[in-house]
CSV table of C-alpha atoms in Angstrom, one decimal:
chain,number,residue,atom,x,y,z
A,2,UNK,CA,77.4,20.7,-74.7
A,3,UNK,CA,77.6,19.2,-78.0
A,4,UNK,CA,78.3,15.2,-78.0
A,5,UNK,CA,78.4,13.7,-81.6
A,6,UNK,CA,76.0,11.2,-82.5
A,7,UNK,CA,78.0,8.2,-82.7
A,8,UNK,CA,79.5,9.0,-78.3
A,9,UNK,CA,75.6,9.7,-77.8
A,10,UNK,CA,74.7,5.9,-78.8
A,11,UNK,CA,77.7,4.7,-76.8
A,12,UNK,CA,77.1,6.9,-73.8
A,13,UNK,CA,73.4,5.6,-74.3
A,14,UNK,CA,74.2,2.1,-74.4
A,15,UNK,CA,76.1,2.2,-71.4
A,16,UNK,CA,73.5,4.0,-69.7
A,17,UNK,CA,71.3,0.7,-70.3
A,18,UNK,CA,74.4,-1.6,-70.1
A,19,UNK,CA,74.6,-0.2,-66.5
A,20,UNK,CA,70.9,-0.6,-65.8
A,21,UNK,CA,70.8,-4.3,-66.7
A,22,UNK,CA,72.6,-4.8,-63.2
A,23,UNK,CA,70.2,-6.0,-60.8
A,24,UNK,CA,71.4,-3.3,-58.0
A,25,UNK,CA,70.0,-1.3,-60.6
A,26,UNK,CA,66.6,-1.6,-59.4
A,27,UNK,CA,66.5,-1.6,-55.8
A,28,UNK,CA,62.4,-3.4,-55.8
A,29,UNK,CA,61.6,-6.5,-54.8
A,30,UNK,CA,61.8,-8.3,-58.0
A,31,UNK,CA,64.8,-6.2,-59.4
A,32,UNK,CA,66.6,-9.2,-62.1
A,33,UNK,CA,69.5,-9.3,-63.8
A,34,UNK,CA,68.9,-7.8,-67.5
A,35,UNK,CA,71.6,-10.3,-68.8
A,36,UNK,CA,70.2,-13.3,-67.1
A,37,UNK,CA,71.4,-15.5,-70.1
A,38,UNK,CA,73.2,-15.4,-73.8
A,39,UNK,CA,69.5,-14.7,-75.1
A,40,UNK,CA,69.4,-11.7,-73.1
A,41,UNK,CA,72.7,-10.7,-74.4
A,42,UNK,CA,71.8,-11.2,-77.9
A,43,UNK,CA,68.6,-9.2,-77.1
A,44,UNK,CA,70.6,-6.3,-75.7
A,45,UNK,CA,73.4,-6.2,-78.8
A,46,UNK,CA,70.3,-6.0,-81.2
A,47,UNK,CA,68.5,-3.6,-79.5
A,48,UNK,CA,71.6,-1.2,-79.3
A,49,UNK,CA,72.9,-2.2,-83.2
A,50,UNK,CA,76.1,-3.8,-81.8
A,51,UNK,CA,78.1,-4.7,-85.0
A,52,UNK,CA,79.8,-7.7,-85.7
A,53,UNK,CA,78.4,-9.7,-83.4
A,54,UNK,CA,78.7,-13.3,-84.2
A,55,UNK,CA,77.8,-16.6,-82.2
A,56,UNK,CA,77.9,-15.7,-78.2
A,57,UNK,CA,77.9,-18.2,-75.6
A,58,UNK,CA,78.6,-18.0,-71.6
A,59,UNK,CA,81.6,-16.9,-72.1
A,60,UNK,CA,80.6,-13.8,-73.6
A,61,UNK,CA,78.0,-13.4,-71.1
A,62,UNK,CA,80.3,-13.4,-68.4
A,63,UNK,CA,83.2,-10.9,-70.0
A,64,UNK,CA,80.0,-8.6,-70.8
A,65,UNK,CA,78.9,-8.8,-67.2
A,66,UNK,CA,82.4,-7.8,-66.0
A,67,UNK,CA,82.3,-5.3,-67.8
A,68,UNK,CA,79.3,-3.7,-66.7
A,69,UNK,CA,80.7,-4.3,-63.5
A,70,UNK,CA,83.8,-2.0,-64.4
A,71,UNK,CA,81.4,0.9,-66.3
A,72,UNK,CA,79.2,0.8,-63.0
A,73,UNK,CA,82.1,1.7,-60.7
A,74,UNK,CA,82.9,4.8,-63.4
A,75,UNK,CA,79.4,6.0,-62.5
A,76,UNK,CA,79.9,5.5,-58.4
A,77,UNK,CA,83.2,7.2,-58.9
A,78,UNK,CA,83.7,10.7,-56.5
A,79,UNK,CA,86.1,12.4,-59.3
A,80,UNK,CA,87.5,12.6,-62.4
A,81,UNK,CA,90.7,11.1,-61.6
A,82,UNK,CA,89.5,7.8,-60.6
A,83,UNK,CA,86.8,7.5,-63.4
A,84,UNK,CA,90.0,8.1,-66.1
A,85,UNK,CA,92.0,5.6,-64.4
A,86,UNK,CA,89.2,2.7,-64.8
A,87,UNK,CA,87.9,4.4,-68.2
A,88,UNK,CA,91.7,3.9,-69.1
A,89,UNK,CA,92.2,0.5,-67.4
A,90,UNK,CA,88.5,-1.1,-69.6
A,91,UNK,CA,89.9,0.8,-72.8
A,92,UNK,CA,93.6,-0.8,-72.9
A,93,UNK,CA,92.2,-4.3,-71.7
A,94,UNK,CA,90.1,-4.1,-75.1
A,95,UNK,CA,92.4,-3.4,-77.6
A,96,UNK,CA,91.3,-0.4,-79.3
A,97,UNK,CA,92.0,0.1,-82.4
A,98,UNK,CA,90.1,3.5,-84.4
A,99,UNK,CA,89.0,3.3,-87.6
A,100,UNK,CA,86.6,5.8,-89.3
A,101,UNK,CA,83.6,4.0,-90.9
A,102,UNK,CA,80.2,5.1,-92.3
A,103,UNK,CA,77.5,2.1,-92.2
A,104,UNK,CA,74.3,1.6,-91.4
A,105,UNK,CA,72.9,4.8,-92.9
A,106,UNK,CA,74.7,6.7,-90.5
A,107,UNK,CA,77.2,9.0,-91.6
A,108,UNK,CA,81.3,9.0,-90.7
A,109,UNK,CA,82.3,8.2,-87.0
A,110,UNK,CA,85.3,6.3,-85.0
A,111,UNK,CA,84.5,2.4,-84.1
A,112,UNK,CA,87.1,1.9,-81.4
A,113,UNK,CA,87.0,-1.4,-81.2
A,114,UNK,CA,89.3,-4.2,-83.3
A,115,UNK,CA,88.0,-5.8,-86.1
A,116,UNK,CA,87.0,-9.0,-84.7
A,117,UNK,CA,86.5,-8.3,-81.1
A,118,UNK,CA,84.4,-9.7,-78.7
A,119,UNK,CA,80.9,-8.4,-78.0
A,120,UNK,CA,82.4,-7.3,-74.1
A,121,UNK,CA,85.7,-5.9,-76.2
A,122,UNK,CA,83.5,-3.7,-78.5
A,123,UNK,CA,81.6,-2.6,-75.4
A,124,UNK,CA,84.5,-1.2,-73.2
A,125,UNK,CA,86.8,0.2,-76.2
A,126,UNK,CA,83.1,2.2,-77.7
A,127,UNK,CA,81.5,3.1,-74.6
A,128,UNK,CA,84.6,3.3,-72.5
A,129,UNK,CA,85.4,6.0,-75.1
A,130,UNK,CA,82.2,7.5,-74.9
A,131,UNK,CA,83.1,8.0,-71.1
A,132,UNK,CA,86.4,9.4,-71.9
A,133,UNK,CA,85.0,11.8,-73.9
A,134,UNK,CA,82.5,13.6,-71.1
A,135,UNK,CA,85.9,13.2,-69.0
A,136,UNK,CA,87.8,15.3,-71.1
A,137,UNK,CA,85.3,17.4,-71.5
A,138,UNK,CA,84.8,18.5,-67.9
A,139,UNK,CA,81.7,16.6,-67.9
A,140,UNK,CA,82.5,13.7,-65.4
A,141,UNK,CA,80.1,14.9,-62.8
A,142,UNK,CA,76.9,14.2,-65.6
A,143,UNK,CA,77.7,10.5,-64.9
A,144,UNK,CA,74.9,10.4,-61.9
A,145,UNK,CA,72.5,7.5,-60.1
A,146,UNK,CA,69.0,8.3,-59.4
A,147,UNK,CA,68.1,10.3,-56.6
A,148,UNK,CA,64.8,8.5,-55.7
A,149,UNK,CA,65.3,6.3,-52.6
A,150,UNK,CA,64.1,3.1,-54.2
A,151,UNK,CA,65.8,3.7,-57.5
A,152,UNK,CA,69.9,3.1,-58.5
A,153,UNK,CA,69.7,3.2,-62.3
A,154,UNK,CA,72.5,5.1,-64.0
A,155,UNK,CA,71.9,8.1,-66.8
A,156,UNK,CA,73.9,11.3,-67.6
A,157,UNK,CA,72.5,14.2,-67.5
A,158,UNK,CA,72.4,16.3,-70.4
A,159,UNK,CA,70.3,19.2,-69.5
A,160,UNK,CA,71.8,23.0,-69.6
A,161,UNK,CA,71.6,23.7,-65.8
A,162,UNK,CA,72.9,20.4,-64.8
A,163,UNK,CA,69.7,19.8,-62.6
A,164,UNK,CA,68.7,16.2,-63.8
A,165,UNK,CA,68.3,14.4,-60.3
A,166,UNK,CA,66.0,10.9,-61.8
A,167,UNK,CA,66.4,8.5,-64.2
A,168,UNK,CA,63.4,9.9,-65.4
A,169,UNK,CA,61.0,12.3,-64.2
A,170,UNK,CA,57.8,10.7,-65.2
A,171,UNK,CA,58.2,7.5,-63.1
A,172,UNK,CA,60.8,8.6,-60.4
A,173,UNK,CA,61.0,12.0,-60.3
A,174,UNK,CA,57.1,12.6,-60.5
A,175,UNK,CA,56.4,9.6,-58.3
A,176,UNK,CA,58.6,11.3,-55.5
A,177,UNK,CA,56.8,15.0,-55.9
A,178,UNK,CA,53.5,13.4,-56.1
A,179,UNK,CA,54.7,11.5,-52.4
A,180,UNK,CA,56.3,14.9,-51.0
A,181,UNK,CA,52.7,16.9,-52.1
A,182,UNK,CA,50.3,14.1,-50.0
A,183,UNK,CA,52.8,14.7,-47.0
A,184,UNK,CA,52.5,18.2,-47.2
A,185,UNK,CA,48.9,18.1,-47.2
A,186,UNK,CA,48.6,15.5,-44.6
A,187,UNK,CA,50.7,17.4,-42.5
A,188,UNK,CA,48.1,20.8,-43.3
A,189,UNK,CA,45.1,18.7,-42.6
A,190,UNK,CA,46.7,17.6,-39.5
């Protein structure tokens, strides 16, 4: 599957715009990752969100809701209802498409309005991000983790579809490493 470089930032960003939910991370001291408007500004610099001016609780709150939206996309049993909230967070933003090379990276489509609001930019990039594994037949790479004690959202890129963990070192090894002690207990027993 090939996914240009500019949808593979926005499908990667809301991937971690997801995870910053606190349902996210079902332990004991699972926290908000937007807890305030540092946070916020935190998350926008670490994903190179552009034009983002002065943000308040405002912001924080629109960017919140629409986490909340992108999350239902990724609990969503079909491709149908993921389009209809893809489309419903895409409209509500306003996009508008312009080409643009900045940054050092080379030509790709900014969806959002010049001007918008950090929550705006958000849904119109990542929304269309989503859209774009929609179209392509892809919906069903929009997955949670499969480890019990783990909700955090990714898409799976691999060939054969298999991806089951957010990632296998933590989740996915911590799980096998689990399954192989119960087999040998069970053995021993």
């Amino acid at each position: 599957m090939l996914i240009p470089h500019d949808t593979r930032i926005a499908l990667d960003t809301v991937v971690d715009l997801v995870n910053t939910a606190p349902e996210a991370d079902t332990g004991e001291d699972a926290a908000d990752g937007l807890a305030d408007v540092e946070a916020l500004y935190d998350f926008a610099r670490r994903h190179r969100v552009s034009g983002v001016g002065a943000l308040g609780e405002r912001d924080l709150r629109a960017v919140r809701e629409v986490r909340t939206r992108f999350t239902e996309v990724f609990a969503t049993p079909d491709a149908r209802t993921a389009a209809a909230l893809i489309n419903q967070l895409v409209a509500a933003a306003g996009t508008t498409p312009q080409l643009t090379d900045h940054d050092g990276y080379d030509w790709h489509v900014h969806y959002f309005a010049p001007g918008a609001s950090v929550a705006d930019h958000l849904a119109a990039d990542c929304g269309m991000a989503l859209a774009f594994m929609v179209v392509a037949g892809e919906h069903d790479r929009l997955r949670r983790c499969e480890a019990p004690d783990c909700r955090r959202a990714f898409v799976d890129l691999s060939r054969n579809r298999s991806r089951r963990y957010c990632d296998s070192r933590t989740c996915g090894n911590r799980l096998h490493v689990a399954a192989y002690r119960a087999r040998r207990k069970e053995a021993a027993g």
